[in-house]
């Protein structure tokens, strides 16, 4: 047993690398299978191509913009950060660069597959619901597997290189990984904000003129913003979400490893550091197996099919975790902590589904309140959003208590490590979560293509059925991401505190609530998500306004568009949204990057510590409110469209459309971007900790 | 000099009592002056009487409900709390009872005067704008002076009795005052929630049927909910607001005194404890003088007149503070800390006016966005609300830093005492702030009476002019209350920590952010304002729905109402709102009272400490967002009604009405009640601190 443990421990980085390579190879196989599917008529291909080109063009320009930030930060980090024992500054900067590149790559892969799977899903929807789901879900799986594969490859690969080739001791290696995490966070921040502004500005802009002024349906080819709208699904919901979870996954792993390195005792430290990598490797394989089980059963319930895949992944992961735990830790308590993490994933799914599915009370309540107009729809939607923070927070609090308890009671005697392991376990099934999420935008697009190509009603019905579930899975993913972000960020905060202690060993860093510097930090950190989301929402408003103007102009200058005799200029709309989204993402991006640097250097490490926790607390609450509330509004509209309270076209429906419009920037721009905000601030703090450790103390 | 200091110090409680009696006597004089004014025609008197009766009936029943809670808590406190050296438990319980009674009394006085000043203001508006302002402002002054007078009387009186008659040492007396603060907080919580639900449910309900379905103007006598709407102004905006500031004022004074008692050195402690009382006494007199200066100048700008009164009060207070400081503390730094508090009041006025006045960018931006519909109006309004937290938080952070700095640098060497003095100074001008606020509902009512009694256009124009400014002053008051609440609550939290230390001297209570118990507390505390405001908003929705049903029923069952031949049954609407508001206020009330008790006893004093700070941080942000955002929405509608973007009746206006409907429960129910929520939780924690000090440590 001991020999086995020692052997496995020696090859853990290689196992992680191997598992990630398997995931990436499987993703390539899936891509080949998808590309072999029929891609429809010439008309369908033409529409798909327009979406493809728009999405690629946007992503290219977004990448250029982010690259500028990345290069500047890379140079600053390489020169300004202390080099320590192992060229720390340079290695962190290199990690940062690779993290940014890998994250970008994952976004590109996901987006490229999405814009090809969409039209093939439309084609498959001509056959059966199951066939359409199969193509769309394969597309989603590619995104999921490439995100997790590249993320695990990055973390495992760097750890391997640091410890084996550069001969850095295992306890020093983890904190050099934070550069990789920061690179991923930075890209995720911009991708979430830029993509989020793009997708919602195009969506809202298209709807305001198309649906409300011109009374033409969604995805009508006469609407000049329709391609921009479909591009948005890919760059926001697919590429943005991918970058977000890439970052969440990587940062959680890294945070757990850093914490292990700085707090575990010598004989346990190597296994403690590598255990998270092992959990990641196991869950990736479990995810691949889980994807085979996603098939629509006799009940025809899609959500049930998705749950089945998730449960099998979770179950297989748990079994694998048990054996890994016996080998690496040898104390069942740490396994229990991992189970807590898996449990949080399960319950957050159930809670979010309750709040956003058309089958339960909250969504019905919003739909019902729409009968008395848009005002009451909004009041109820806001109230539901505010209330929807309750159960997830209780869940996270219980999770923290249990994970801490198990960690404390284990032979490691380390409660925070228990929390870290719970976070890693929670995040380990990310691949599956992404797969169930990002099949959503594919079906959304597929429906759009069906509409634009005037395909028979049946096709659209199949894609619509898949899309409706997509609203809930999207909300679930966001709840999952933000919930895990809270745990991961807490671990990062602990790592920050340890790092300060290492940099200034004679100082005590207690971060007491009685200390006014901590309180100031809490206020400033608490403020950030408010300011940040305000900026995101105003950007959506501004950009949507430009879209509205352009669409109105096209309708009035080309009278033939409405009669179908003239083609609208789709490209101009895509261009306008692209330019505006890229310009608008700069302020919130700078805010996130500069806030911790300013507070750290002007008010010192204690206030910065307060800020980190402040941004976690209000960020978690605000993001939950926005993501869940937005999803509920969207589905309240869908519920009415199903024929309740007067159905489509009624005054009740019009009121619900207003709620949906408000919910859009909530759930797809501001809310999910808060997740990246939290992590960027925490990783920056960790990186600058050595520089500010002795300021104002 | 020393002899003078010693003499003044000896009679400080008496000075405070004297000043409060002067304020109360002056309030009585104002009442007499108001009652001597003409109260209009028989028709006007009849309308005013209906409002009077409705308001009195509601307040009576609300008082009965609160009395139940109060009596139960009184008994529990008297028996459960440890009796300590001086029958602490019994004295705290008695203080609690008197606090609740005084607060209720202040509410009654304010409300009774409001419902008499309203019709007299209508009558005066027949003459001139100045005359109308004079009556309305006198009415507001009565509320302001009786709130501050009773509050200062309570705190000063109890302190006098405790130290002089019961022979309790000055250092032990302050913490026995917390019962008085808790009584005030409890009443304020219920008054804010109940009154807030009442006023907004009636308002929204009346508007939804009247304005939107029946197309009749606001305050039209044919609307069966019109009296309920006007009653709401009095029980919510007047009585509720009065109870809120009564509590804020009392708790701030008490918190500062407790902090002084537990942290100042022996030779400075008595003066340090009594200094807040002295500041209160000075500012009350300054307030009375300031009210004489509120007159409309040649520019006819009402806001300018109000600012003049405020500035003079602030200036006179500052001068008085200087001399008091030289006598009591003898170190200019503490005077500077007081100036910081006055400065915060000034700047919070300016910031809130910027965000809510029709003259500046934010309101115009909302109005402009209404052109593309209700959806963009709501998105922009929410964004403005979120953004409006920025400057106040920066202001408070800077205020904390400066006040701490001056406190630290003073001979007291106590930074937190600096913050406490800043909070007391900030709150000292409460009387003036209330006066400028609560003249608002009086003019609102006056306008309603003018409308209902079919008075000439000129009258309504005069009252409307006054009312428009009321929206901004109302927002200012809320910003002021919530800003000061953050400071006061921080001082309460310090007092909580000291109290734990006294109860368990062998324990260290550090409340470190690294401690997972603190983090859990922060999450749970942060959650409370979200859950609480969700509940408040849903209550408004539910109650408004009932009003809509009743109004629709009356319109359909009595066809003569619309033609003016039949009178609607106003009383039934008042009854429905009364019952529903009282029922709905129970859950949020219980939530606020039980949350700290449950967390304290189940998770221990460390988690409770985290909860206190958590509720302050998110409470401050959420309340600012809701109050300022709501005010901005309201005035965006007013701005459009002034003739911009299409004016009254246009689609743009309709979109703005939706925003106003959403803003109503934000700014008048959920937002301001958070202030009471924060204080109730903090005072309860302070009271139960001795009981939980040793749990789970």
PDB file of N, CA, C and O in Angstrom, chain B residues 513-542:
ATOM      1  N   UNK B 513     -10.902  37.823   9.956  1.00  0.00           N
ATOM      2  CA  UNK B 513     -11.482  37.379   8.686  1.00  0.00           C
ATOM      3  C   UNK B 513     -10.968  35.999   8.301  1.00  0.00           C
ATOM      4  O   UNK B 513     -11.531  35.334   7.437  1.00  0.00           O
ATOM      5  N   UNK B 514      -9.878  35.569   8.930  1.00  0.00           N
ATOM      6  CA  UNK B 514      -9.344  34.242   8.614  1.00  0.00           C
ATOM      7  C   UNK B 514     -10.173  33.156   9.295  1.00  0.00           C
ATOM      8  O   UNK B 514     -10.149  32.003   8.920  1.00  0.00           O
ATOM      9  N   UNK B 515     -10.897  33.564  10.336  1.00  0.00           N
ATOM     10  CA  UNK B 515     -11.718  32.629  11.100  1.00  0.00           C
ATOM     11  C   UNK B 515     -12.989  32.295  10.310  1.00  0.00           C
ATOM     12  O   UNK B 515     -13.758  33.184   9.962  1.00  0.00           O
ATOM     13  N   UNK B 516     -13.196  31.010  10.053  1.00  0.00           N
ATOM     14  CA  UNK B 516     -14.348  30.655   9.209  1.00  0.00           C
ATOM     15  C   UNK B 516     -15.672  31.015   9.882  1.00  0.00           C
ATOM     16  O   UNK B 516     -16.668  31.245   9.213  1.00  0.00           O
ATOM     17  N   UNK B 517     -15.677  31.108  11.210  1.00  0.00           N
ATOM     18  CA  UNK B 517     -16.921  31.493  11.891  1.00  0.00           C
ATOM     19  C   UNK B 517     -17.291  32.939  11.564  1.00  0.00           C
ATOM     20  O   UNK B 517     -18.455  33.299  11.434  1.00  0.00           O
ATOM     21  N   UNK B 518     -16.262  33.775  11.468  1.00  0.00           N
ATOM     22  CA  UNK B 518     -16.509  35.178  11.096  1.00  0.00           C
ATOM     23  C   UNK B 518     -17.043  35.244   9.667  1.00  0.00           C
ATOM     24  O   UNK B 518     -18.002  35.969   9.374  1.00  0.00           O
ATOM     25  N   UNK B 519     -16.438  34.451   8.788  1.00  0.00           N
ATOM     26  CA  UNK B 519     -16.863  34.472   7.378  1.00  0.00           C
ATOM     27  C   UNK B 519     -18.306  34.018   7.233  1.00  0.00           C
ATOM     28  O   UNK B 519     -19.093  34.610   6.492  1.00  0.00           O
ATOM     29  N   UNK B 520     -18.642  32.959   7.964  1.00  0.00           N
ATOM     30  CA  UNK B 520     -20.026  32.484   7.933  1.00  0.00           C
ATOM     31  C   UNK B 520     -20.975  33.588   8.400  1.00  0.00           C
ATOM     32  O   UNK B 520     -22.014  33.844   7.803  1.00  0.00           O
ATOM     33  N   UNK B 521     -20.584  34.247   9.472  1.00  0.00           N
ATOM     34  CA  UNK B 521     -21.396  35.353   9.981  1.00  0.00           C
ATOM     35  C   UNK B 521     -21.545  36.455   8.951  1.00  0.00           C
ATOM     36  O   UNK B 521     -22.636  37.007   8.765  1.00  0.00           O
ATOM     37  N   UNK B 522     -20.450  36.773   8.270  1.00  0.00           N
ATOM     38  CA  UNK B 522     -20.509  37.819   7.245  1.00  0.00           C
ATOM     39  C   UNK B 522     -21.484  37.445   6.130  1.00  0.00           C
ATOM     40  O   UNK B 522     -22.275  38.272   5.678  1.00  0.00           O
ATOM     41  N   UNK B 523     -21.412  36.178   5.697  1.00  0.00           N
ATOM     42  CA  UNK B 523     -22.342  35.733   4.652  1.00  0.00           C
ATOM     43  C   UNK B 523     -23.789  35.838   5.137  1.00  0.00           C
ATOM     44  O   UNK B 523     -24.655  36.344   4.430  1.00  0.00           O
ATOM     45  N   UNK B 524     -24.036  35.337   6.345  1.00  0.00           N
ATOM     46  CA  UNK B 524     -25.414  35.344   6.850  1.00  0.00           C
ATOM     47  C   UNK B 524     -25.902  36.769   7.070  1.00  0.00           C
ATOM     48  O   UNK B 524     -27.038  37.113   6.744  1.00  0.00           O
ATOM     49  N   UNK B 525     -25.042  37.615   7.629  1.00  0.00           N
ATOM     50  CA  UNK B 525     -25.418  39.014   7.830  1.00  0.00           C
ATOM     51  C   UNK B 525     -25.635  39.713   6.505  1.00  0.00           C
ATOM     52  O   UNK B 525     -26.595  40.471   6.340  1.00  0.00           O
ATOM     53  N   UNK B 526     -24.744  39.444   5.555  1.00  0.00           N
ATOM     54  CA  UNK B 526     -24.885  40.054   4.245  1.00  0.00           C
ATOM     55  C   UNK B 526     -26.181  39.646   3.575  1.00  0.00           C
ATOM     56  O   UNK B 526     -26.806  40.415   2.852  1.00  0.00           O
ATOM     57  N   UNK B 527     -26.595  38.432   3.846  1.00  0.00           N
ATOM     58  CA  UNK B 527     -27.825  37.901   3.244  1.00  0.00           C
ATOM     59  C   UNK B 527     -29.083  38.617   3.752  1.00  0.00           C
ATOM     60  O   UNK B 527     -30.042  38.822   2.999  1.00  0.00           O
ATOM     61  N   UNK B 528     -29.066  38.986   5.038  1.00  0.00           N
ATOM     62  CA  UNK B 528     -30.290  39.508   5.663  1.00  0.00           C
ATOM     63  C   UNK B 528     -30.959  40.661   4.918  1.00  0.00           C
ATOM     64  O   UNK B 528     -32.169  40.608   4.677  1.00  0.00           O
ATOM     65  N   UNK B 529     -30.220  41.720   4.543  1.00  0.00           N
ATOM     66  CA  UNK B 529     -30.900  42.803   3.832  1.00  0.00           C
ATOM     67  C   UNK B 529     -31.540  42.343   2.518  1.00  0.00           C
ATOM     68  O   UNK B 529     -32.582  42.866   2.118  1.00  0.00           O
ATOM     69  N   UNK B 530     -30.927  41.359   1.864  1.00  0.00           N
ATOM     70  CA  UNK B 530     -31.509  40.842   0.621  1.00  0.00           C
ATOM     71  C   UNK B 530     -32.852  40.168   0.904  1.00  0.00           C
ATOM     72  O   UNK B 530     -33.851  40.431   0.258  1.00  0.00           O
ATOM     73  N   UNK B 531     -32.830  39.291   1.895  1.00  0.00           N
ATOM     74  CA  UNK B 531     -34.034  38.539   2.226  1.00  0.00           C
ATOM     75  C   UNK B 531     -35.133  39.471   2.744  1.00  0.00           C
ATOM     76  O   UNK B 531     -36.302  39.375   2.377  1.00  0.00           O
ATOM     77  N   UNK B 532     -34.714  40.378   3.617  1.00  0.00           N
ATOM     78  CA  UNK B 532     -35.623  41.327   4.243  1.00  0.00           C
ATOM     79  C   UNK B 532     -36.283  42.222   3.191  1.00  0.00           C
ATOM     80  O   UNK B 532     -37.509  42.399   3.187  1.00  0.00           O
ATOM     81  N   UNK B 533     -35.499  42.753   2.279  1.00  0.00           N
ATOM     82  CA  UNK B 533     -36.100  43.666   1.302  1.00  0.00           C
ATOM     83  C   UNK B 533     -36.946  42.894   0.300  1.00  0.00           C
ATOM     84  O   UNK B 533     -37.946  43.423  -0.195  1.00  0.00           O
ATOM     85  N   UNK B 534     -36.557  41.652   0.019  1.00  0.00           N
ATOM     86  CA  UNK B 534     -37.405  40.842  -0.851  1.00  0.00           C
ATOM     87  C   UNK B 534     -38.785  40.675  -0.230  1.00  0.00           C
ATOM     88  O   UNK B 534     -39.816  40.828  -0.893  1.00  0.00           O
ATOM     89  N   UNK B 535     -38.776  40.368   1.056  1.00  0.00           N
ATOM     90  CA  UNK B 535     -40.048  40.188   1.764  1.00  0.00           C
ATOM     91  C   UNK B 535     -40.879  41.468   1.750  1.00  0.00           C
ATOM     92  O   UNK B 535     -42.088  41.440   1.492  1.00  0.00           O
ATOM     93  N   UNK B 536     -40.232  42.608   2.005  1.00  0.00           N
ATOM     94  CA  UNK B 536     -40.960  43.886   2.006  1.00  0.00           C
ATOM     95  C   UNK B 536     -41.580  44.157   0.631  1.00  0.00           C
ATOM     96  O   UNK B 536     -42.736  44.579   0.529  1.00  0.00           O
ATOM     97  N   UNK B 537     -40.801  43.902  -0.408  1.00  0.00           N
ATOM     98  CA  UNK B 537     -41.307  44.208  -1.748  1.00  0.00           C
ATOM     99  C   UNK B 537     -42.458  43.286  -2.141  1.00  0.00           C
ATOM    100  O   UNK B 537     -43.422  43.711  -2.768  1.00  0.00           O
ATOM    101  N   UNK B 538     -42.335  42.033  -1.761  1.00  0.00           N
ATOM    102  CA  UNK B 538     -43.427  41.114  -2.075  1.00  0.00           C
ATOM    103  C   UNK B 538     -44.689  41.496  -1.310  1.00  0.00           C
ATOM    104  O   UNK B 538     -45.803  41.330  -1.806  1.00  0.00           O
ATOM    105  N   UNK B 539     -44.515  41.999  -0.082  1.00  0.00           N
ATOM    106  CA  UNK B 539     -45.674  42.434   0.692  1.00  0.00           C
ATOM    107  C   UNK B 539     -46.386  43.588   0.006  1.00  0.00           C
ATOM    108  O   UNK B 539     -47.613  43.637  -0.036  1.00  0.00           O
ATOM    109  N   UNK B 540     -45.597  44.523  -0.511  1.00  0.00           N
ATOM    110  CA  UNK B 540     -46.206  45.643  -1.231  1.00  0.00           C
ATOM    111  C   UNK B 540     -46.978  45.107  -2.428  1.00  0.00           C
ATOM    112  O   UNK B 540     -48.127  45.497  -2.675  1.00  0.00           O
ATOM    113  N   UNK B 541     -46.343  44.179  -3.163  1.00  0.00           N
ATOM    114  CA  UNK B 541     -47.010  43.615  -4.334  1.00  0.00           C
ATOM    115  C   UNK B 541     -48.332  42.950  -3.963  1.00  0.00           C
ATOM    116  O   UNK B 541     -49.371  43.217  -4.569  1.00  0.00           O
ATOM    117  N   UNK B 542     -48.279  42.100  -2.926  1.00  0.00           N
ATOM    118  CA  UNK B 542     -49.481  41.372  -2.504  1.00  0.00           C
ATOM    119  C   UNK B 542     -50.589  42.331  -2.068  1.00  0.00           C
ATOM    120  O   UNK B 542     -51.744  42.197  -2.465  1.00  0.00           O
TER     121      UNK B 542
END
